Coordinates of C-alpha atoms and ligand atoms in Angstrom, one line a residue:
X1 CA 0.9 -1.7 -3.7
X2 CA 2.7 -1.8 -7.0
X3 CA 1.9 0.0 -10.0
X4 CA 0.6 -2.1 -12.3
X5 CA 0.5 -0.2 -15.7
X6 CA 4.4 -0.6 -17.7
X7 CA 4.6 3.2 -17.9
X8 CA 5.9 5.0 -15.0
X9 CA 7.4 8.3 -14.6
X10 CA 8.0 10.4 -11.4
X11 CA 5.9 13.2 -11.3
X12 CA 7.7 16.6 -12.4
X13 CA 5.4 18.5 -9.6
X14 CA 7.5 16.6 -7.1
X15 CA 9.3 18.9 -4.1
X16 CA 13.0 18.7 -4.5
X17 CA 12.9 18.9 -1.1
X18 CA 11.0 15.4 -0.2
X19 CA 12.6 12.6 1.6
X20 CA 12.5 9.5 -0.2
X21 CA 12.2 6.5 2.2
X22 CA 13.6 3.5 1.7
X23 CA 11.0 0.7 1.3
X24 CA 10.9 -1.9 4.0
X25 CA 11.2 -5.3 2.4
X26 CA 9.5 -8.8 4.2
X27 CA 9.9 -10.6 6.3
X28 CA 10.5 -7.5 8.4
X29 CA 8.6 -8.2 11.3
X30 CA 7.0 -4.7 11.4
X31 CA 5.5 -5.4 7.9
X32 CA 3.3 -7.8 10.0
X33 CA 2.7 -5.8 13.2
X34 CA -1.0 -3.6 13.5
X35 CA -0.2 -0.2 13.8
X36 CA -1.1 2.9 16.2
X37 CA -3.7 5.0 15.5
X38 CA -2.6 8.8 14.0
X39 CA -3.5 10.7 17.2
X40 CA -1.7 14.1 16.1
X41 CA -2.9 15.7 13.2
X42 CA 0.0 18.9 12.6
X43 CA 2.6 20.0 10.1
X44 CA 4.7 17.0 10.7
X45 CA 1.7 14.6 9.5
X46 CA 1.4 16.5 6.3
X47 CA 5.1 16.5 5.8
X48 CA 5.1 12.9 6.6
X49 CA 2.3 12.0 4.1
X50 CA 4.2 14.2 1.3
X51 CA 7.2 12.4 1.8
X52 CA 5.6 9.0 1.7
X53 CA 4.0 10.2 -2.0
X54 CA 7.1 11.1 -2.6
X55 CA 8.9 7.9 -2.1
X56 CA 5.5 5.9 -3.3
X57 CA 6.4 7.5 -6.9
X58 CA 9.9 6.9 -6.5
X59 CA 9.0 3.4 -5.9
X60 CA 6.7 3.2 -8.4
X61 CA 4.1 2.0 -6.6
X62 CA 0.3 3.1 -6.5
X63 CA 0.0 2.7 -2.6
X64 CA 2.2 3.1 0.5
X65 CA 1.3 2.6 3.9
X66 CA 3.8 3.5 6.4
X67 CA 4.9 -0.2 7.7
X68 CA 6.6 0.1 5.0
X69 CA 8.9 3.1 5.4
X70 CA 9.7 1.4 9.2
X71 CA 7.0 3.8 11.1
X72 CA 4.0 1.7 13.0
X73 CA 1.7 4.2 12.4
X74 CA -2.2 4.1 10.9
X75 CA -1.8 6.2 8.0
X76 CA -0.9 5.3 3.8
X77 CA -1.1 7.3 0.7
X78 CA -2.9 5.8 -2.5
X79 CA -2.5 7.2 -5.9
X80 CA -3.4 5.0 -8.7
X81 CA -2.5 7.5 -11.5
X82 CA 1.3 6.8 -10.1
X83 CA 1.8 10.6 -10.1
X84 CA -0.1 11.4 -13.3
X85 CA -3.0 13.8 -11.7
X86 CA -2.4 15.4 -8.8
X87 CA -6.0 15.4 -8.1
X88 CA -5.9 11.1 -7.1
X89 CA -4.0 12.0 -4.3
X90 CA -5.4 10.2 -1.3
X91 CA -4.3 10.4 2.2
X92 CA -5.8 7.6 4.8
X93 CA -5.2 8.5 7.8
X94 CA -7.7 5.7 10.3
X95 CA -9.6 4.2 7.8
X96 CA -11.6 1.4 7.7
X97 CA -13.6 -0.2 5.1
X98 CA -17.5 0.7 5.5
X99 CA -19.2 -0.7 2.5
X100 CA -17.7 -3.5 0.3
X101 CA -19.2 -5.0 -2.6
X102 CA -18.6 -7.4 -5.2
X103 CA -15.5 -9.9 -5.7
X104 CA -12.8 -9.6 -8.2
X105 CA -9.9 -11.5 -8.8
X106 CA -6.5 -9.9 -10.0
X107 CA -2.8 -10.0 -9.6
X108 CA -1.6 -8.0 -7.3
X109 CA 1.8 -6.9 -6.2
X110 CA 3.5 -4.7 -3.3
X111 CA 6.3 -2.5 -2.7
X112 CA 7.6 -4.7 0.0
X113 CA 7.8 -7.7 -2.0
X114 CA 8.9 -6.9 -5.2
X115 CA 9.3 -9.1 -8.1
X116 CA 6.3 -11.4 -6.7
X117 CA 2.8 -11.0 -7.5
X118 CA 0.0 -13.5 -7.2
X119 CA -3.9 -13.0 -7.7
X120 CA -5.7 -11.8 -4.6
X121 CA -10.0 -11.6 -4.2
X122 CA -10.4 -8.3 -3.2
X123 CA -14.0 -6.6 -3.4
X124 CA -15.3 -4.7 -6.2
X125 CA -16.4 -1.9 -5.0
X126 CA -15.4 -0.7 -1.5
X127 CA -16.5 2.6 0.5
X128 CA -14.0 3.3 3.3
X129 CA -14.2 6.1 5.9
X130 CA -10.8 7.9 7.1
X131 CA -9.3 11.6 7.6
X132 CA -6.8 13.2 6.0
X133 CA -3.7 14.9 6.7
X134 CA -5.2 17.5 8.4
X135 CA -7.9 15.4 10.5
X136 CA -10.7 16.4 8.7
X137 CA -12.9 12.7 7.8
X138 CA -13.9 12.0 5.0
X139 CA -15.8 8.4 2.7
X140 CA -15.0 7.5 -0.2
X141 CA -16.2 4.9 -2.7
X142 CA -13.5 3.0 -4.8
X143 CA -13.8 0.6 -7.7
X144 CA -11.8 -1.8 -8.9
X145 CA -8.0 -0.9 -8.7
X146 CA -8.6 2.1 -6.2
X147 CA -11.0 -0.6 -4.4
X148 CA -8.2 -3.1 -4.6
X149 CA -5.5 -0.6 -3.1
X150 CA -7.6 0.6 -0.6
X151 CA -8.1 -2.9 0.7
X152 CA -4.4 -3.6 0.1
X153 CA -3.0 -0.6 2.0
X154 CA -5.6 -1.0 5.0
X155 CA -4.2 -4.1 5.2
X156 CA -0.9 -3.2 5.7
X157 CA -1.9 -0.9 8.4
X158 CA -3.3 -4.0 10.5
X159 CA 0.2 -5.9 9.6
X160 CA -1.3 -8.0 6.5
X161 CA 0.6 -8.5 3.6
X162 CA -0.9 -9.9 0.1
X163 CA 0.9 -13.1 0.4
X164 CA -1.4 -14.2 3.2
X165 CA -4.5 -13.4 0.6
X166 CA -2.7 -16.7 -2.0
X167 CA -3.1 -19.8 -2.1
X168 CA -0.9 -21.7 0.4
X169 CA 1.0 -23.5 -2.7
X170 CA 1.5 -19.9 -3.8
X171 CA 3.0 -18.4 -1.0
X172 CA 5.2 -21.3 0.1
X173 CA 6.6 -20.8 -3.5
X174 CA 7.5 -16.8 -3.1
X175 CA 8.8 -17.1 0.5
X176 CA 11.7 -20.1 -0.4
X177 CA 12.0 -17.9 -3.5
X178 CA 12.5 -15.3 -1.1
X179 CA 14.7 -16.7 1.5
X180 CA 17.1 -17.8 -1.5
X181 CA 17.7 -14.7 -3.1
X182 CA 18.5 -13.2 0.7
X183 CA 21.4 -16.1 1.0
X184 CA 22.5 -14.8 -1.8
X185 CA 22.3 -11.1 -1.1
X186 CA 20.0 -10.2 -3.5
X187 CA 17.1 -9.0 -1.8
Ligands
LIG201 NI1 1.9 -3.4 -0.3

């Protein structure tokens, strides 16, 4: 998901030593593919859910899943401080949505189409249940923007992007934007 506040900076608590992925744009076809379940919880994992805050800030997004860095696997990373407090770090490794409540209705944009953003119904409130990097599960309840990027990154991980949440009109309009600025190399 993209960050939606106009202030960004990459965290200074940042690892030199992170790999920063580049983000997978649509219509990669693995953007729209369900992923496998994280079966092995070990160093790797971690490392893997470092890197993809890593490259989540460097993006300056407020959620990642990992479709987007190229790997079909169930797991994203939310922050939606953008780096700000180290303490909104959220790993989501399995989840599913438990609870949702409410409807709201905001723009929303994603790392893997930038430039585009259109309004999406997400819940309000939504409690999810997943593990973390290290296996251990966990719920958690979310409102509004944490509620909207837990829905949008969840999403991802069964192969949905936002632009399937607008309006047909909507959608037409981005993908022909889309498939324009590709003939031109620009995307
Ligand atoms: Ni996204």
């Amino acid at each position: 998901m993209a960050d939606n506040s106009t202030t960004s900076e990459t965290p200074s608590a940042t690892q030199a030593a992170r790999k920063i992925y580049k983000i997978v744009k649509y219509p990669d076809p693995i953007l729209e593919k369900p992923t496998a379940p994280v079966t092995k919880f070990d160093a790797e994992l971690e490392q893997l859910a470092e890197d993809m805050f890593a490259s989540m800030y460097a993006a300056q997004g407020v959620g990642l899943a990992a479709p987007q860095i190229g790997l079909s696997v169930r797991i994203a990373v939310v922050d939606v401080t953008a780096g700000k407090n180290p303490e909104a770090k959220i790993v989501l490794a399995n989840p599913e949505i438990i609870h949702a409540e409410g409807e709201k209705r905001e723009e929303e944009g994603c790392l893997s189409v930038p430039g585009f953003r259109g309004y999406v119904m997400r819940p309000h409130f939504v409690t999810l249940r997943a593990q973390n990097a290290k296996g251990e599960t966990f719920e958690m309840r979310g409102e509004d923007l944490l509620a909207r990027a837990f829905c949008h990154e969840i999403d991802h991980l069964h192969g949905i992007l936002f632009l399937q949440h607008l309006s047909m009109l909507r959608r037409d309009l981005i993908k022909r934007k889309i498939k324009k600025l590709i003939k031109k190399g620009e995307w």
